[in-house]
Amino acid sequence: MSVETGIAKIETRDLDFYYGPSRALKRVNISCHTNRVTAIIGPSGCGKSTFIRSLNRMNEVVPGTRMEGTILLDGHDIHASDVDVVELRRRVGMVFQKPNPFPKSIFDNIAYGLRINGLKDKRKLENVVERSLRGAALWEEVKDRLGENAFALSGGQQQRLCIARALAVEPEVILFDEPCSAIDPIATAKIEDLIETLEKSYTVVIVTHNMQQAARVSDYTAFMMLGELVEFDVTEKIFTNPANKLTEEYITGRFG
Amino acid sequence: MKKRKWASLKESAIRALFLTCGILAVLVLVGIFATLLTTAVPAFKEIHLSEFLLKKNWDPTSPEKAEYGILSMIVSTLMVTGGALLLAVPIGIGVAAYLSDVAHWRVREIVKPIVEILAGIPSVVVGFLGIVLFGPAIAKIFHIGNGLNAVNGSVLLAIMLLPTIISISEDSLNAVPQAYGEASLALGASQWQTLFRVKVPAALSGIIAACMLGMGRAIGETMTVLMATGNARAFPHGFLSSVRTMTANVAIELGEVPYDTTHYYALFAIGLVLFVMTFIVNLVADVILRKYQEREQ
Amino acid sequence: MKQAKRKKIAQFLGFFLLRACLTLVLAILLLFLYDIGRKGGGTISWEFLSQAPRKGMTEGGIFPAIFGTFLVTLITAILAVPLGMCAAIYLNEYARQGRLTRLIRLSIRNLSGVPSIVYGLFGVILFVNIMRFGTSVLSAGLTLGLMTLPWTITASEEALKTVPNSYREGALALGATKWQSIRTNVLPYAVPGMLTGTVLGLARAAGETAPILFTGAAFFLPYLPKSLGDQFMALPYHLYIMATQHHQIEQVRPIAYGTALVLIVLVLGMNMTAVVIRYRLRRKRR
């Protein structure tokens, strides 16, 4: 399903996903466009996290899972034999539900993605670290203590550090998997601001259980339930005039 | 493109390296079995299998007629093992129950590493203490000439099994859902009744597995019994007689037996019997433990 | 009322019994350590630790045995530690549920139950005969290494399990390959735990006697092994000899006690270091 014309940055076609015998996604069709924020909402267990984790093939890490259907990035199948999953994950960055900084210094956290790709030049690394931290609106807070362990940061700062870490490898798409579920409201507001900035340069997909958040940050919203895509449209329309009765009931808070 | 191919090749090579190390474990196990089997088989050109397992007399160096019956050794092994379990199981369960249910957590934090220390004492040291400490004591208590006999071996083995039995039993007692105990207490049972009528039965399969693992260790233990049981070849007449277990016999004779003789091969046949016995015991323990863990999930 | 009282008495007696069990176990350990410490302590001197046995092993020291145990444990470590770590990495990081994985795990569990004397028999055939290493410190070390392997695998896997999954996922999501994520983001945090676990296994190996009886340990050698092909003296075997095989058994008892003390200090020292470090690591994790 596409709301916008033109070639989608990332698009799923009849995406099915199984954990062992149980089916977590049923023929999901969603397209996400460049410089747009696409939000996925729905009650817990609706498959929204499974969906977003299949976009960078992170689900493959879980044993006993199986996928059917197609996922296209710039029109190319991400499961094609010539696609390197490592390269794919570099192009499609991800920020996880719980901030997961590595137990290294702030600097080393950001530099991680570059170092594993063989970048050793200290000057270049410093440049990228600064640019990424600025991009994640964290630079001013940590510029004097880049050598400190990342665990010393607050939860919200840690999450922005993880965003900066993802930015450092210069991805084209950034996936957010409930990025604010483990942090406080003030930190959440900062991250929401950040997402709006990121929209200008990236394709952003965000999974959230917080409907207000979806309404605030996204251009398009997909509502999922029990592994199925119920409705996908312009965010404003979903929240003011949904076409589907289920969507209406969910956004008015009758269940979830 | 080329770089990527090279990288994925490297990844596969690394994975293969680790896999090889994992498979090595299988190869070692199969290798042990195959080695024992092929070295033991020539012994049975001269010895009947039934004679080997069911005759009491072991006298391979007799000038008239060499005899290769290991029944006395099997019985000796089972005796010291049984004796050890008889002592270690109740005490081990008692300690486990105390640690899991009665003791203050501080006591537990201190006692658990101490029990690990007990597990760390080398078997040769335990055997030595059997000679210098327990032997004279047993001789005095039972009014016998020397204390190197099955009782001594059983006591020492029991001490060596305790850490295994304590730690696995305690783990399985701790794994009993708290709700069981609470339900029992709510019905007016005392803590003691709850412990032995509800928790221990609920953890029974884990405790049995612990005892089986202990049994496997006791059957295979060499130095302790070699040093402390006297090693007489005769068929044992009771716990106060000197006994020679299968392990002790291999340890005593392999050093002086000429290579490529029936005697030599027969010692490997004893090794094979030991391997099979411990393998079965451990497998049963393993099955019990797995089942119990599956039920937990 | 009466019943409640009876219940209370039963509980009191019951707990008393359990406490008695624990006291007994602790008392035995204390008795062991006390006896060896008291009687062995008198023998320990610089001469005892630094010289070779003299006059048919009725005098002198045990230095060759200390050196031999150190050497053989080193060979054990060289074989068992890297192989154990690699196998553990496979099982915890790469292996998927399946027949092969189950078979490997089953083998490891069974290997740790194989009697030590059976490892000795295996070592005689494989290392002494087939590989022609002869009865040597190399054969003995490799035999002990195989015996230690299941312990080092299990210990290493335990350590790998304590590394949170988010470290792995985080690295993969940044475009790290599997091995990169393991090397840079799993191993650095697991290796200290892996090493302490394997030290426990090595301590056990250092105190073992049965596997080295026929693969390389020598009754008496007036000199130190010059190459890996030489036989060697080892503390546990020396204790066995001094306790049971010497022709003047009562006269050499102090030497046996001294050997036992050195062996126990060595093994328990390794053990306790590992246990203490492990407890520290665990606390730090929390």
Coordinates of N, CA, C and O in Angstrom, one line a residue, chain C residues 82-200:
Chain C
P82 N 42.3 -22.8 24.6 CA 41.8 -22.3 23.3 C 40.8 -23.1 22.7 O 39.7 -22.6 22.2
L83 N 40.9 -24.5 22.7 CA 39.9 -25.3 22.1 C 38.6 -25.2 22.8 O 37.5 -25.1 22.2
G84 N 38.7 -25.1 24.2 CA 37.5 -25.0 25.0 C 36.7 -23.7 24.6 O 35.5 -23.6 24.5
M85 N 37.5 -22.6 24.6 CA 36.9 -21.3 24.3 C 36.3 -21.3 22.9 O 35.1 -20.8 22.7
C86 N 37.0 -21.9 21.9 CA 36.4 -21.9 20.5 C 35.1 -22.7 20.5 O 34.2 -22.3 19.8
A87 N 35.2 -23.9 21.1 CA 34.0 -24.7 21.1 C 32.8 -24.0 21.8 O 31.7 -24.0 21.3
A88 N 33.1 -23.3 22.8 CA 32.1 -22.5 23.6 C 31.5 -21.4 22.7 O 30.3 -21.1 22.7
I89 N 32.4 -20.7 22.0 CA 32.0 -19.7 21.1 C 31.0 -20.2 20.0 O 30.0 -19.7 19.7
Y90 N 31.4 -21.4 19.5 CA 30.5 -22.0 18.5 C 29.1 -22.3 19.1 O 28.1 -21.9 18.6
L91 N 29.1 -22.9 20.3 CA 27.9 -23.3 20.9 C 27.0 -22.1 21.2 O 25.8 -22.1 21.0
N92 N 27.6 -21.1 21.8 CA 26.8 -20.0 22.3 C 26.5 -18.9 21.2 O 25.5 -18.2 21.3
E93 N 27.4 -18.8 20.2 CA 27.2 -17.7 19.3 C 26.7 -18.1 17.9 O 26.0 -17.4 17.3
Y94 N 27.2 -19.3 17.5 CA 26.8 -19.7 16.1 C 25.8 -20.8 16.0 O 25.0 -20.8 15.1
A95 N 25.8 -21.7 17.0 CA 25.0 -22.9 16.9 C 23.5 -22.6 16.9 O 23.1 -21.8 17.6
R96 N 22.8 -23.3 16.0 CA 21.3 -23.2 16.0 C 20.8 -24.5 16.6 O 21.5 -25.5 16.6
Q97 N 19.6 -24.5 17.0 CA 19.0 -25.7 17.5 C 19.0 -26.8 16.4 O 18.7 -26.5 15.3
G98 N 19.4 -28.0 16.8 CA 19.4 -29.0 15.7 C 20.1 -30.2 16.2 O 20.6 -30.2 17.3
R99 N 20.2 -31.2 15.4 CA 20.7 -32.5 15.8 C 22.2 -32.4 16.1 O 22.7 -32.9 17.1
L100 N 22.9 -31.7 15.3 CA 24.4 -31.6 15.5 C 24.7 -30.9 16.8 O 25.5 -31.4 17.6
T101 N 24.0 -29.8 17.1 CA 24.2 -29.1 18.3 C 23.9 -30.0 19.5 O 24.6 -30.0 20.5
R102 N 22.8 -30.7 19.4 CA 22.4 -31.6 20.5 C 23.5 -32.7 20.7 O 23.8 -33.0 21.9
L103 N 24.0 -33.2 19.6 CA 25.0 -34.2 19.7 C 26.3 -33.7 20.4 O 26.9 -34.3 21.3
I104 N 26.7 -32.5 20.0 CA 27.9 -31.9 20.6 C 27.7 -31.7 22.1 O 28.5 -32.0 22.9
R105 N 26.5 -31.1 22.5 CA 26.2 -30.9 23.9 C 26.2 -32.2 24.7 O 26.7 -32.3 25.8
L106 N 25.6 -33.2 24.1 CA 25.5 -34.5 24.8 C 26.9 -35.1 25.0 O 27.2 -35.6 26.0
S107 N 27.7 -34.9 23.9 CA 29.1 -35.4 24.0 C 29.9 -34.7 25.2 O 30.6 -35.4 25.9
I108 N 29.7 -33.4 25.2 CA 30.4 -32.7 26.2 C 30.0 -33.1 27.6 O 30.9 -33.3 28.5
R109 N 28.7 -33.3 27.8 CA 28.2 -33.7 29.2 C 28.8 -35.1 29.5 O 29.1 -35.3 30.6
N110 N 28.8 -36.0 28.5 CA 29.3 -37.3 28.8 C 30.8 -37.3 29.0 O 31.3 -38.1 29.8
L111 N 31.5 -36.5 28.3 CA 32.9 -36.5 28.4 C 33.3 -36.1 29.9 O 34.3 -36.6 30.4
S112 N 32.5 -35.2 30.5 CA 32.9 -34.8 31.8 C 32.6 -35.9 32.8 O 33.0 -35.8 33.9
G113 N 31.9 -36.9 32.4 CA 31.6 -38.0 33.3 C 32.5 -39.2 33.1 O 32.5 -40.2 33.8
V114 N 33.4 -39.2 32.0 CA 34.3 -40.3 31.8 C 35.3 -40.4 32.9 O 35.9 -39.4 33.2
P115 N 35.5 -41.5 33.5 CA 36.5 -41.7 34.6 C 37.9 -41.2 34.1 O 38.3 -41.5 33.0
S116 N 38.6 -40.6 35.1 CA 39.9 -40.1 34.7 C 40.9 -41.2 34.3 O 41.7 -41.0 33.4
I117 N 40.7 -42.4 34.9 CA 41.6 -43.5 34.5 C 41.4 -43.9 33.1 O 42.3 -44.4 32.4
V118 N 40.1 -43.8 32.6 CA 39.8 -44.1 31.2 C 40.5 -43.1 30.3 O 41.0 -43.5 29.2
Y119 N 40.6 -41.9 30.7 CA 41.3 -40.9 29.9 C 42.8 -41.3 29.8 O 43.5 -41.2 28.8
G120 N 43.3 -41.9 31.0 CA 44.6 -42.4 31.0 C 44.9 -43.5 30.0 O 45.8 -43.5 29.2
L121 N 43.9 -44.4 29.9 CA 44.0 -45.5 28.9 C 44.0 -45.0 27.5 O 44.8 -45.4 26.7
F122 N 43.1 -44.0 27.3 CA 43.0 -43.4 26.0 C 44.3 -42.7 25.6 O 44.8 -42.8 24.5
G123 N 44.9 -42.0 26.6 CA 46.2 -41.3 26.3 C 47.3 -42.3 26.0 O 48.1 -42.0 25.1
V124 N 47.3 -43.5 26.7 CA 48.3 -44.5 26.4 C 48.2 -44.9 24.9 O 49.3 -44.9 24.2
I125 N 47.0 -45.2 24.4 CA 46.9 -45.6 23.0 C 47.2 -44.4 22.1 O 48.0 -44.5 21.2
L126 N 46.5 -43.3 22.3 CA 46.5 -42.2 21.3 C 47.9 -41.5 21.3 O 48.5 -41.4 20.2
F127 N 48.3 -41.0 22.4 CA 49.5 -40.2 22.5 C 50.8 -41.0 22.6 O 51.8 -40.7 21.9
V128 N 50.8 -42.0 23.5 CA 52.0 -42.7 23.7 C 52.3 -43.7 22.5 O 53.4 -43.7 22.0
N129 N 51.3 -44.4 22.1 CA 51.5 -45.4 21.0 C 51.3 -44.8 19.6 O 52.3 -44.8 18.9
I130 N 50.1 -44.4 19.3 CA 49.8 -44.0 17.9 C 50.6 -42.8 17.5 O 51.3 -42.8 16.5
M131 N 50.6 -41.8 18.3 CA 51.4 -40.6 17.9 C 52.8 -40.7 18.3 O 53.6 -39.7 18.0
R132 N 53.2 -41.7 18.9 CA 54.6 -42.0 19.3 C 55.3 -40.8 20.1 O 56.5 -40.5 19.9
F133 N 54.5 -40.2 21.0 CA 55.2 -39.3 21.9 C 55.8 -40.0 23.1 O 56.5 -39.4 23.9
G134 N 55.6 -41.3 23.2 CA 56.2 -42.1 24.3 C 55.6 -41.6 25.6 O 54.7 -40.8 25.7
T135 N 56.1 -42.3 26.7 CA 55.7 -41.8 28.0 C 56.5 -40.5 28.3 O 57.6 -40.5 28.5
S136 N 55.8 -39.4 28.2 CA 56.4 -38.1 28.3 C 55.5 -37.1 28.9 O 54.3 -37.3 29.0
V137 N 56.1 -35.9 29.2 CA 55.3 -34.8 29.8 C 54.3 -34.3 28.7 O 53.2 -33.9 29.0
L138 N 54.7 -34.5 27.4 CA 53.8 -34.1 26.4 C 52.5 -34.9 26.3 O 51.4 -34.5 26.3
S139 N 52.7 -36.3 26.4 CA 51.6 -37.2 26.4 C 50.7 -37.0 27.6 O 49.5 -36.9 27.4
A140 N 51.3 -36.8 28.7 CA 50.6 -36.6 29.9 C 49.8 -35.3 29.9 O 48.6 -35.3 30.2
G141 N 50.4 -34.2 29.4 CA 49.7 -32.9 29.3 C 48.6 -33.0 28.3 O 47.5 -32.4 28.6
L142 N 48.8 -33.7 27.2 CA 47.7 -33.7 26.2 C 46.5 -34.6 26.8 O 45.3 -34.2 26.6
T143 N 46.9 -35.7 27.5 CA 45.8 -36.5 28.1 C 45.0 -35.7 29.1 O 43.8 -35.7 29.1
L144 N 45.7 -34.9 30.0 CA 45.0 -34.1 30.9 C 44.2 -33.0 30.2 O 43.1 -32.6 30.6
G145 N 44.7 -32.5 29.1 CA 44.1 -31.5 28.3 C 42.7 -32.0 27.8 O 41.7 -31.3 27.9
L146 N 42.7 -33.2 27.2 CA 41.4 -33.8 26.8 C 40.4 -33.9 27.9 O 39.2 -33.6 27.8
M147 N 40.9 -34.3 29.1 CA 40.1 -34.5 30.2 C 39.5 -33.1 30.7 O 38.3 -33.0 31.1
T148 N 40.3 -32.1 30.5 CA 39.9 -30.8 31.0 C 38.9 -30.1 30.0 O 38.2 -29.2 30.4
L149 N 39.0 -30.5 28.7 CA 38.2 -29.9 27.7 C 36.7 -29.6 28.0 O 36.2 -28.5 27.9
P150 N 36.0 -30.7 28.4 CA 34.6 -30.4 28.7 C 34.4 -29.3 29.8 O 33.4 -28.6 29.7
W151 N 35.3 -29.3 30.8 CA 35.1 -28.3 31.8 C 35.4 -26.9 31.3 O 34.6 -25.9 31.6
T152 N 36.4 -26.7 30.4 CA 36.7 -25.4 29.9 C 35.6 -24.9 29.0 O 35.3 -23.8 28.9
I153 N 35.0 -25.9 28.2 CA 33.9 -25.5 27.3 C 32.7 -25.0 28.1 O 32.2 -23.9 27.9
T154 N 32.3 -25.8 29.1 CA 31.2 -25.4 29.9 C 31.4 -24.0 30.6 O 30.6 -23.1 30.6
A155 N 32.6 -23.9 31.2 CA 32.9 -22.6 31.9 C 32.9 -21.4 30.9 O 32.4 -20.4 31.3
S156 N 33.5 -21.6 29.8 CA 33.5 -20.5 28.8 C 32.2 -20.2 28.3 O 31.8 -19.0 28.1
E157 N 31.3 -21.2 28.1 CA 30.0 -20.9 27.7 C 29.2 -20.1 28.7 O 28.5 -19.2 28.4
E158 N 29.4 -20.5 30.0 CA 28.7 -19.7 31.1 C 29.1 -18.2 31.0 O 28.3 -17.3 31.1
A159 N 30.4 -18.0 30.7 CA 30.9 -16.6 30.7 C 30.3 -15.9 29.5 O 29.9 -14.7 29.6
L160 N 30.2 -16.6 28.3 CA 29.6 -15.9 27.2 C 28.1 -15.6 27.4 O 27.6 -14.6 26.9
K161 N 27.4 -16.4 28.2 CA 26.0 -16.2 28.4 C 25.8 -14.9 29.2 O 24.7 -14.4 29.2
T162 N 26.8 -14.5 30.0 CA 26.6 -13.3 30.8 C 26.7 -12.0 30.0 O 26.3 -11.0 30.5
V163 N 27.1 -12.1 28.7 CA 27.2 -10.9 27.9 C 25.8 -10.6 27.4 O 25.2 -11.5 26.7
P164 N 25.2 -9.4 27.6 CA 23.9 -9.1 27.2 C 23.7 -9.2 25.7 O 24.7 -8.8 24.9
N165 N 22.6 -9.7 25.2 CA 22.3 -9.8 23.8 C 22.4 -8.5 23.1 O 22.7 -8.4 21.9
S166 N 22.1 -7.4 23.8 CA 22.0 -6.1 23.2 C 23.4 -5.7 22.6 O 23.4 -4.9 21.7
Y167 N 24.4 -6.2 23.2 CA 25.8 -5.8 22.7 C 25.9 -6.4 21.3 O 26.5 -5.8 20.4
R168 N 25.4 -7.7 21.1 CA 25.5 -8.3 19.8 C 24.7 -7.6 18.8 O 25.1 -7.3 17.7
E169 N 23.4 -7.4 19.2 CA 22.4 -6.8 18.3 C 22.9 -5.4 17.9 O 22.8 -5.0 16.7
G170 N 23.3 -4.7 18.9 CA 23.8 -3.3 18.6 C 24.9 -3.3 17.5 O 24.8 -2.5 16.6
A171 N 25.8 -4.2 17.7 CA 26.9 -4.2 16.7 C 26.4 -4.6 15.3 O 26.8 -4.0 14.3
L172 N 25.6 -5.7 15.3 CA 25.1 -6.1 14.0 C 24.3 -5.1 13.3 O 24.4 -4.9 12.1
A173 N 23.5 -4.3 14.1 CA 22.7 -3.3 13.5 C 23.5 -2.1 12.9 O 23.1 -1.4 12.1
L174 N 24.8 -2.0 13.3 CA 25.7 -1.0 12.8 C 26.5 -1.5 11.6 O 27.4 -0.9 11.1
G175 N 26.1 -2.7 11.2 CA 26.8 -3.2 10.0 C 28.1 -4.1 10.3 O 28.9 -4.2 9.5
A176 N 28.2 -4.5 11.6 CA 29.3 -5.4 11.9 C 29.0 -6.8 11.4 O 27.8 -7.2 11.4
T177 N 30.0 -7.5 10.9 CA 29.8 -8.9 10.6 C 29.7 -9.7 11.9 O 30.0 -9.2 13.0
K178 N 29.2 -10.9 11.8 CA 29.0 -11.8 13.0 C 30.3 -11.8 13.8 O 30.4 -11.6 15.0
W179 N 31.4 -12.1 13.1 CA 32.7 -12.3 13.8 C 33.1 -11.0 14.4 O 33.7 -10.9 15.5
Q180 N 32.9 -9.9 13.7 CA 33.3 -8.5 14.2 C 32.5 -8.3 15.5 O 33.1 -7.8 16.5
S181 N 31.2 -8.6 15.5 CA 30.5 -8.3 16.7 C 31.0 -9.2 17.9 O 31.0 -8.7 19.0
I182 N 31.3 -10.4 17.6 CA 31.8 -11.3 18.7 C 33.2 -10.8 19.1 O 33.4 -10.6 20.3
R183 N 34.1 -10.5 18.2 CA 35.4 -10.1 18.6 C 35.5 -8.8 19.3 O 36.2 -8.6 20.3
T184 N 34.7 -7.8 18.8 CA 34.9 -6.5 19.4 C 33.8 -6.2 20.5 O 34.0 -5.4 21.4
N185 N 32.7 -7.0 20.5 CA 31.7 -6.6 21.5 C 31.2 -7.7 22.4 O 30.3 -7.5 23.2
V186 N 31.7 -8.9 22.2 CA 31.3 -10.0 23.1 C 32.6 -10.5 23.9 O 32.6 -10.5 25.1
L187 N 33.6 -10.9 23.1 CA 34.8 -11.4 23.8 C 35.4 -10.5 24.8 O 35.8 -11.0 25.9
P188 N 35.6 -9.2 24.5 CA 36.2 -8.4 25.5 C 35.6 -8.5 26.9 O 36.2 -8.4 27.9
Y189 N 34.3 -8.7 26.9 CA 33.5 -8.7 28.2 C 33.4 -10.1 28.7 O 33.1 -10.3 29.9
A190 N 33.7 -11.1 27.9 CA 33.5 -12.5 28.3 C 34.8 -13.1 28.8 O 34.9 -14.0 29.6
V191 N 35.9 -12.7 28.2 CA 37.2 -13.3 28.4 C 37.6 -13.4 29.9 O 38.1 -14.5 30.3
P192 N 37.5 -12.4 30.7 CA 37.9 -12.5 32.1 C 37.1 -13.7 32.7 O 37.7 -14.5 33.4
G193 N 35.8 -13.7 32.5 CA 35.0 -14.8 33.1 C 35.4 -16.2 32.5 O 35.5 -17.2 33.2
M194 N 35.7 -16.2 31.2 CA 36.2 -17.5 30.6 C 37.4 -17.9 31.3 O 37.6 -19.1 31.6
L195 N 38.4 -17.0 31.5 CA 39.7 -17.4 32.1 C 39.5 -17.9 33.5 O 40.1 -18.9 33.9
T196 N 38.7 -17.2 34.3 CA 38.5 -17.7 35.7 C 37.9 -19.1 35.7 O 38.3 -19.9 36.5
G197 N 36.9 -19.3 34.8 CA 36.3 -20.6 34.7 C 37.3 -21.7 34.4 O 37.3 -22.8 34.9
T198 N 38.2 -21.3 33.4 CA 39.1 -22.4 32.9 C 40.2 -22.6 34.0 O 40.7 -23.7 34.1
V199 N 40.5 -21.6 34.8 CA 41.5 -21.8 35.8 C 41.0 -22.9 36.8 O 41.7 -23.7 37.3
L200 N 39.7 -22.9 37.1 CA 39.1 -23.9 38.0 C 39.3 -25.3 37.4 O 39.7 -26.2 38.1

